[in-house]
Amino acid sequence: MGEAETPSFEMTWSSTTSSGYCSQEDSDSELEQYFTARTSLVRRPRRDQDEPVVWETPDLSQAEIEQKIKEYNGQINSNLFMSLNKDGSYTGFIKVQLKLVRPVSVPSSKKPPTLHDARKNPGRSTAVRRRTSFYLPKDAIKHLHVLSRTRAREVIEALLRKFSVVDDPRKFALFERAERHGQVYFRKLLDDEQPLKLRLLAGPSEKALSFVLKENDSGEVNWDAFSMPELHNFLRILQREEEEHLRQILQKYSRCRQKIQEALHACPLG
């Protein structure tokens, strides 16, 4: 990604919920309790529906882009306008809501990033030996100033850099959200899709289209995206769940055997 394509950010928090911090230097039991309580390898039904919400993305002429931008700017009630550049591209703002249920990881040598830190030091450490995990504020809102050619994958990577998050970007996905007839639909954006173009075509209505950052929970688990401590932790979880499942099965048959034996003893001989 060229320097001119790097998204710039105006950050806005929509929630005052404090983050919960847990260090991987702490006892393993705390980390295991978290994954046991919050993470499951079994798919659960979603309340919101992940159904395709297809926006037509036609190739617009320069005149059509200019007209669309004028229409868009005329409908918004803020100063988050779109601007046409001399090279034919355009810049504008997209709003991203964070809906992460799992903690993110930052280098343990760093303090958990605050909003001031994210603005002051957008850099991201590459050499990570020890990590500290913490929860991002629930339903936090970010306004991102991006180019029309900025891709969804670049938006995710820039968000992670802002907070010094060292988790693999493949763990996260950018979704478009739409409301139709009282139902909420989500569609995961492809890596090369351009969020600002989708925003322009859909107009400024948040009900028609908004963006959400969530965990990349596909049908198959991408184990390569996890760190070694996380993989070892999953193995411990699987072993514990297997042992608990076997215990329940043995207990079930033991009760059944006991009932049969009680019935045999109650029967008169002969």
PDB file of N, CA and C in Angstrom, residues 160-224:
ATOM      1  N   LEU A 160      -5.765  -1.949  13.337  1.00  0.00           N
ATOM      2  CA  LEU A 160      -4.922  -2.703  14.262  1.00  0.00           C
ATOM      3  C   LEU A 160      -3.649  -1.930  14.596  1.00  0.00           C
ATOM      4  N   ARG A 161      -3.073  -1.272  13.605  1.00  0.00           N
ATOM      5  CA  ARG A 161      -1.868  -0.477  13.860  1.00  0.00           C
ATOM      6  C   ARG A 161      -2.158   0.661  14.830  1.00  0.00           C
ATOM      7  N   LYS A 162      -3.324   1.265  14.695  1.00  0.00           N
ATOM      8  CA  LYS A 162      -3.663   2.393  15.557  1.00  0.00           C
ATOM      9  C   LYS A 162      -3.628   2.011  17.027  1.00  0.00           C
ATOM     10  N   PHE A 163      -3.989   0.772  17.332  1.00  0.00           N
ATOM     11  CA  PHE A 163      -4.034   0.332  18.720  1.00  0.00           C
ATOM     12  C   PHE A 163      -2.903  -0.633  19.062  1.00  0.00           C
ATOM     13  N   SER A 164      -1.884  -0.697  18.206  1.00  0.00           N
ATOM     14  CA  SER A 164      -0.726  -1.566  18.429  1.00  0.00           C
ATOM     15  C   SER A 164      -1.140  -3.023  18.629  1.00  0.00           C
ATOM     16  N   VAL A 165      -2.206  -3.431  17.973  1.00  0.00           N
ATOM     17  CA  VAL A 165      -2.689  -4.804  18.091  1.00  0.00           C
ATOM     18  C   VAL A 165      -1.808  -5.713  17.233  1.00  0.00           C
ATOM     19  N   VAL A 166      -1.301  -6.783  17.841  1.00  0.00           N
ATOM     20  CA  VAL A 166      -0.375  -7.670  17.142  1.00  0.00           C
ATOM     21  C   VAL A 166      -1.038  -8.953  16.662  1.00  0.00           C
ATOM     22  N   ASP A 167      -2.332  -9.076  16.847  1.00  0.00           N
ATOM     23  CA  ASP A 167      -3.043 -10.239  16.328  1.00  0.00           C
ATOM     24  C   ASP A 167      -3.002 -10.235  14.809  1.00  0.00           C
ATOM     25  N   ASP A 168      -3.058 -11.432  14.245  1.00  0.00           N
ATOM     26  CA  ASP A 168      -3.063 -11.562  12.796  1.00  0.00           C
ATOM     27  C   ASP A 168      -4.304 -10.879  12.223  1.00  0.00           C
ATOM     28  N   PRO A 169      -4.155  -9.998  11.223  1.00  0.00           N
ATOM     29  CA  PRO A 169      -5.326  -9.332  10.634  1.00  0.00           C
ATOM     30  C   PRO A 169      -6.365 -10.302  10.079  1.00  0.00           C
ATOM     31  N   ARG A 170      -5.926 -11.513   9.750  1.00  0.00           N
ATOM     32  CA  ARG A 170      -6.873 -12.493   9.220  1.00  0.00           C
ATOM     33  C   ARG A 170      -7.883 -12.950  10.264  1.00  0.00           C
ATOM     34  N   LYS A 171      -7.628 -12.636  11.538  1.00  0.00           N
ATOM     35  CA  LYS A 171      -8.599 -12.963  12.581  1.00  0.00           C
ATOM     36  C   LYS A 171      -9.815 -12.048  12.537  1.00  0.00           C
ATOM     37  N   PHE A 172      -9.732 -10.965  11.779  1.00  0.00           N
ATOM     38  CA  PHE A 172     -10.780  -9.951  11.760  1.00  0.00           C
ATOM     39  C   PHE A 172     -11.345  -9.803  10.353  1.00  0.00           C
ATOM     40  N   ALA A 173     -12.552  -9.310  10.284  1.00  0.00           N
ATOM     41  CA  ALA A 173     -13.191  -9.084   8.989  1.00  0.00           C
ATOM     42  C   ALA A 173     -14.049  -7.830   9.070  1.00  0.00           C
ATOM     43  N   LEU A 174     -14.144  -7.143   7.952  1.00  0.00           N
ATOM     44  CA  LEU A 174     -15.003  -5.962   7.853  1.00  0.00           C
ATOM     45  C   LEU A 174     -16.314  -6.375   7.213  1.00  0.00           C
ATOM     46  N   PHE A 175     -17.402  -6.053   7.869  1.00  0.00           N
ATOM     47  CA  PHE A 175     -18.728  -6.425   7.387  1.00  0.00           C
ATOM     48  C   PHE A 175     -19.513  -5.174   7.008  1.00  0.00           C
ATOM     49  N   GLU A 176     -20.388  -5.326   6.036  1.00  0.00           N
ATOM     50  CA  GLU A 176     -21.384  -4.286   5.782  1.00  0.00           C
ATOM     51  C   GLU A 176     -22.689  -4.738   6.434  1.00  0.00           C
ATOM     52  N   ARG A 177     -23.362  -3.799   7.024  1.00  0.00           N
ATOM     53  CA  ARG A 177     -24.594  -4.075   7.768  1.00  0.00           C
ATOM     54  C   ARG A 177     -25.733  -3.297   7.127  1.00  0.00           C
ATOM     55  N   ALA A 178     -26.880  -3.932   6.991  1.00  0.00           N
ATOM     56  CA  ALA A 178     -28.041  -3.267   6.406  1.00  0.00           C
ATOM     57  C   ALA A 178     -29.303  -3.698   7.144  1.00  0.00           C
ATOM     58  N   GLU A 179     -30.243  -2.794   7.252  1.00  0.00           N
ATOM     59  CA  GLU A 179     -31.531  -3.093   7.870  1.00  0.00           C
ATOM     60  C   GLU A 179     -32.603  -3.111   6.783  1.00  0.00           C
ATOM     61  N   ARG A 180     -33.362  -4.196   6.766  1.00  0.00           N
ATOM     62  CA  ARG A 180     -34.438  -4.334   5.794  1.00  0.00           C
ATOM     63  C   ARG A 180     -35.642  -4.976   6.465  1.00  0.00           C
ATOM     64  N   HIS A 181     -36.767  -4.281   6.432  1.00  0.00           N
ATOM     65  CA  HIS A 181     -38.029  -4.821   6.932  1.00  0.00           C
ATOM     66  C   HIS A 181     -37.884  -5.361   8.357  1.00  0.00           C
ATOM     67  N   GLY A 182     -37.186  -4.618   9.203  1.00  0.00           N
ATOM     68  CA  GLY A 182     -37.039  -5.020  10.592  1.00  0.00           C
ATOM     69  C   GLY A 182     -35.986  -6.078  10.841  1.00  0.00           C
ATOM     70  N   GLN A 183     -35.335  -6.542   9.795  1.00  0.00           N
ATOM     71  CA  GLN A 183     -34.277  -7.530   9.933  1.00  0.00           C
ATOM     72  C   GLN A 183     -32.923  -6.876   9.690  1.00  0.00           C
ATOM     73  N   VAL A 184     -31.886  -7.397  10.372  1.00  0.00           N
ATOM     74  CA  VAL A 184     -30.524  -6.907  10.201  1.00  0.00           C
ATOM     75  C   VAL A 184     -29.719  -7.962   9.453  1.00  0.00           C
ATOM     76  N   TYR A 185     -29.053  -7.537   8.400  1.00  0.00           N
ATOM     77  CA  TYR A 185     -28.267  -8.434   7.573  1.00  0.00           C
ATOM     78  C   TYR A 185     -26.807  -7.996   7.551  1.00  0.00           C
ATOM     79  N   PHE A 186     -25.908  -8.988   7.533  1.00  0.00           N
ATOM     80  CA  PHE A 186     -24.486  -8.726   7.443  1.00  0.00           C
ATOM     81  C   PHE A 186     -23.903  -9.428   6.222  1.00  0.00           C
ATOM     82  N   ARG A 187     -22.924  -8.785   5.613  1.00  0.00           N
ATOM     83  CA  ARG A 187     -22.159  -9.418   4.535  1.00  0.00           C
ATOM     84  C   ARG A 187     -20.687  -9.094   4.743  1.00  0.00           C
ATOM     85  N   LYS A 188     -19.858 -10.129   4.713  1.00  0.00           N
ATOM     86  CA  LYS A 188     -18.424  -9.912   4.882  1.00  0.00           C
ATOM     87  C   LYS A 188     -17.824  -9.371   3.586  1.00  0.00           C
ATOM     88  N   LEU A 189     -17.111  -8.270   3.716  1.00  0.00           N
ATOM     89  CA  LEU A 189     -16.483  -7.671   2.545  1.00  0.00           C
ATOM     90  C   LEU A 189     -15.269  -8.486   2.114  1.00  0.00           C
ATOM     91  N   LEU A 190     -15.084  -8.590   0.820  1.00  0.00           N
ATOM     92  CA  LEU A 190     -13.866  -9.196   0.287  1.00  0.00           C
ATOM     93  C   LEU A 190     -12.693  -8.264   0.553  1.00  0.00           C
ATOM     94  N   ASP A 191     -11.494  -8.822   0.578  1.00  0.00           N
ATOM     95  CA  ASP A 191     -10.308  -8.028   0.912  1.00  0.00           C
ATOM     96  C   ASP A 191     -10.122  -6.836  -0.009  1.00  0.00           C
ATOM     97  N   ASP A 192     -10.462  -6.996  -1.277  1.00  0.00           N
ATOM     98  CA  ASP A 192     -10.194  -5.939  -2.261  1.00  0.00           C
ATOM     99  C   ASP A 192     -11.356  -4.971  -2.449  1.00  0.00           C
ATOM    100  N   GLU A 193     -12.450  -5.167  -1.741  1.00  0.00           N
ATOM    101  CA  GLU A 193     -13.568  -4.237  -1.889  1.00  0.00           C
ATOM    102  C   GLU A 193     -13.220  -2.883  -1.289  1.00  0.00           C
ATOM    103  N   GLN A 194     -13.832  -1.847  -1.825  1.00  0.00           N
ATOM    104  CA  GLN A 194     -13.515  -0.471  -1.444  1.00  0.00           C
ATOM    105  C   GLN A 194     -14.687   0.116  -0.647  1.00  0.00           C
ATOM    106  N   PRO A 195     -14.537   0.224   0.673  1.00  0.00           N
ATOM    107  CA  PRO A 195     -15.647   0.675   1.516  1.00  0.00           C
ATOM    108  C   PRO A 195     -16.186   2.059   1.155  1.00  0.00           C
ATOM    109  N   LEU A 196     -15.305   2.995   0.789  1.00  0.00           N
ATOM    110  CA  LEU A 196     -15.792   4.345   0.490  1.00  0.00           C
ATOM    111  C   LEU A 196     -16.651   4.348  -0.772  1.00  0.00           C
ATOM    112  N   LYS A 197     -16.327   3.508  -1.719  1.00  0.00           N
ATOM    113  CA  LYS A 197     -17.146   3.399  -2.928  1.00  0.00           C
ATOM    114  C   LYS A 197     -18.528   2.859  -2.586  1.00  0.00           C
ATOM    115  N   LEU A 198     -18.572   1.849  -1.704  1.00  0.00           N
ATOM    116  CA  LEU A 198     -19.858   1.321  -1.256  1.00  0.00           C
ATOM    117  C   LEU A 198     -20.666   2.391  -0.521  1.00  0.00           C
ATOM    118  N   ARG A 199     -19.962   3.199   0.289  1.00  0.00           N
ATOM    119  CA  ARG A 199     -20.620   4.281   1.018  1.00  0.00           C
ATOM    120  C   ARG A 199     -21.230   5.297   0.059  1.00  0.00           C
ATOM    121  N   LEU A 200     -20.498   5.652  -0.972  1.00  0.00           N
ATOM    122  CA  LEU A 200     -20.980   6.629  -1.946  1.00  0.00           C
ATOM    123  C   LEU A 200     -22.204   6.108  -2.688  1.00  0.00           C
ATOM    124  N   LEU A 201     -22.160   4.866  -3.106  1.00  0.00           N
ATOM    125  CA  LEU A 201     -23.263   4.297  -3.875  1.00  0.00           C
ATOM    126  C   LEU A 201     -24.521   4.115  -3.022  1.00  0.00           C
ATOM    127  N   ALA A 202     -24.337   3.769  -1.740  1.00  0.00           N
ATOM    128  CA  ALA A 202     -25.491   3.539  -0.868  1.00  0.00           C
ATOM    129  C   ALA A 202     -26.068   4.824  -0.303  1.00  0.00           C
ATOM    130  N   GLY A 203     -25.270   5.899  -0.317  1.00  0.00           N
ATOM    131  CA  GLY A 203     -25.720   7.137   0.300  1.00  0.00           C
ATOM    132  C   GLY A 203     -25.348   7.165   1.775  1.00  0.00           C
ATOM    133  N   PRO A 204     -25.659   8.256   2.473  1.00  0.00           N
ATOM    134  CA  PRO A 204     -25.220   8.415   3.864  1.00  0.00           C
ATOM    135  C   PRO A 204     -26.052   7.686   4.916  1.00  0.00           C
ATOM    136  N   SER A 205     -27.159   7.070   4.539  1.00  0.00           N
ATOM    137  CA  SER A 205     -28.021   6.423   5.522  1.00  0.00           C
ATOM    138  C   SER A 205     -27.324   5.247   6.195  1.00  0.00           C
ATOM    139  N   GLU A 206     -27.267   5.280   7.533  1.00  0.00           N
ATOM    140  CA  GLU A 206     -26.651   4.194   8.285  1.00  0.00           C
ATOM    141  C   GLU A 206     -27.520   2.941   8.282  1.00  0.00           C
ATOM    142  N   LYS A 207     -28.822   3.119   8.101  1.00  0.00           N
ATOM    143  CA  LYS A 207     -29.689   1.945   8.019  1.00  0.00           C
ATOM    144  C   LYS A 207     -29.499   1.215   6.693  1.00  0.00           C
ATOM    145  N   ALA A 208     -29.240   1.987   5.647  1.00  0.00           N
ATOM    146  CA  ALA A 208     -29.030   1.370   4.342  1.00  0.00           C
ATOM    147  C   ALA A 208     -27.693   0.648   4.286  1.00  0.00           C
ATOM    148  N   LEU A 209     -26.679   1.230   4.935  1.00  0.00           N
ATOM    149  CA  LEU A 209     -25.352   0.620   4.903  1.00  0.00           C
ATOM    150  C   LEU A 209     -24.498   1.201   6.020  1.00  0.00           C
ATOM    151  N   SER A 210     -23.864   0.322   6.785  1.00  0.00           N
ATOM    152  CA  SER A 210     -22.866   0.732   7.763  1.00  0.00           C
ATOM    153  C   SER A 210     -21.805  -0.361   7.808  1.00  0.00           C
ATOM    154  N   PHE A 211     -20.690  -0.064   8.484  1.00  0.00           N
ATOM    155  CA  PHE A 211     -19.572  -1.001   8.522  1.00  0.00           C
ATOM    156  C   PHE A 211     -19.306  -1.441   9.954  1.00  0.00           C
ATOM    157  N   VAL A 212     -18.991  -2.730  10.093  1.00  0.00           N
ATOM    158  CA  VAL A 212     -18.760  -3.325  11.402  1.00  0.00           C
ATOM    159  C   VAL A 212     -17.504  -4.188  11.338  1.00  0.00           C
ATOM    160  N   LEU A 213     -16.623  -4.026  12.328  1.00  0.00           N
ATOM    161  CA  LEU A 213     -15.458  -4.894  12.453  1.00  0.00           C
ATOM    162  C   LEU A 213     -15.782  -5.996  13.450  1.00  0.00           C
ATOM    163  N   LYS A 214     -15.664  -7.241  12.996  1.00  0.00           N
ATOM    164  CA  LYS A 214     -15.961  -8.381  13.853  1.00  0.00           C
ATOM    165  C   LYS A 214     -14.866  -9.425  13.705  1.00  0.00           C
ATOM    166  N   GLU A 215     -14.921 -10.438  14.570  1.00  0.00           N
ATOM    167  CA  GLU A 215     -14.027 -11.562  14.394  1.00  0.00           C
ATOM    168  C   GLU A 215     -14.361 -12.279  13.098  1.00  0.00           C
ATOM    169  N   ASN A 216     -13.353 -12.805  12.478  1.00  0.00           N
ATOM    170  CA  ASN A 216     -13.530 -13.479  11.197  1.00  0.00           C
ATOM    171  C   ASN A 216     -13.942 -14.923  11.441  1.00  0.00           C
ATOM    172  N   ASP A 217     -15.188 -15.105  11.851  1.00  0.00           N
ATOM    173  CA  ASP A 217     -15.698 -16.436  12.148  1.00  0.00           C
ATOM    174  C   ASP A 217     -16.313 -17.044  10.898  1.00  0.00           C
ATOM    175  N   SER A 218     -15.477 -17.735  10.147  1.00  0.00           N
ATOM    176  CA  SER A 218     -15.970 -18.423   8.953  1.00  0.00           C
ATOM    177  C   SER A 218     -16.381 -19.833   9.348  1.00  0.00           C
ATOM    178  N   GLY A 219     -16.833 -20.588   8.385  1.00  0.00           N
ATOM    179  CA  GLY A 219     -17.262 -21.951   8.681  1.00  0.00           C
ATOM    180  C   GLY A 219     -16.125 -22.828   9.171  1.00  0.00           C
ATOM    181  N   GLU A 220     -14.879 -22.534   8.745  1.00  0.00           N
ATOM    182  CA  GLU A 220     -13.725 -23.308   9.131  1.00  0.00           C
ATOM    183  C   GLU A 220     -12.786 -22.446   9.941  1.00  0.00           C
ATOM    184  N   VAL A 221     -12.186 -23.049  10.959  1.00  0.00           N
ATOM    185  CA  VAL A 221     -11.262 -22.310  11.809  1.00  0.00           C
ATOM    186  C   VAL A 221      -9.907 -22.219  11.117  1.00  0.00           C
ATOM    187  N   ASN A 222      -9.376 -21.018  11.001  1.00  0.00           N
ATOM    188  CA  ASN A 222      -8.064 -20.812  10.406  1.00  0.00           C
ATOM    189  C   ASN A 222      -7.015 -20.886  11.519  1.00  0.00           C
ATOM    190  N   TRP A 223      -6.524 -22.096  11.787  1.00  0.00           N
ATOM    191  CA  TRP A 223      -5.615 -22.290  12.907  1.00  0.00           C
ATOM    192  C   TRP A 223      -4.284 -21.585  12.695  1.00  0.00           C
ATOM    193  N   ASP A 224      -3.914 -21.341  11.455  1.00  0.00           N
ATOM    194  CA  ASP A 224      -2.642 -20.658  11.187  1.00  0.00           C
ATOM    195  C   ASP A 224      -2.638 -19.229  11.702  1.00  0.00           C
TER     196      ASP A 224
END
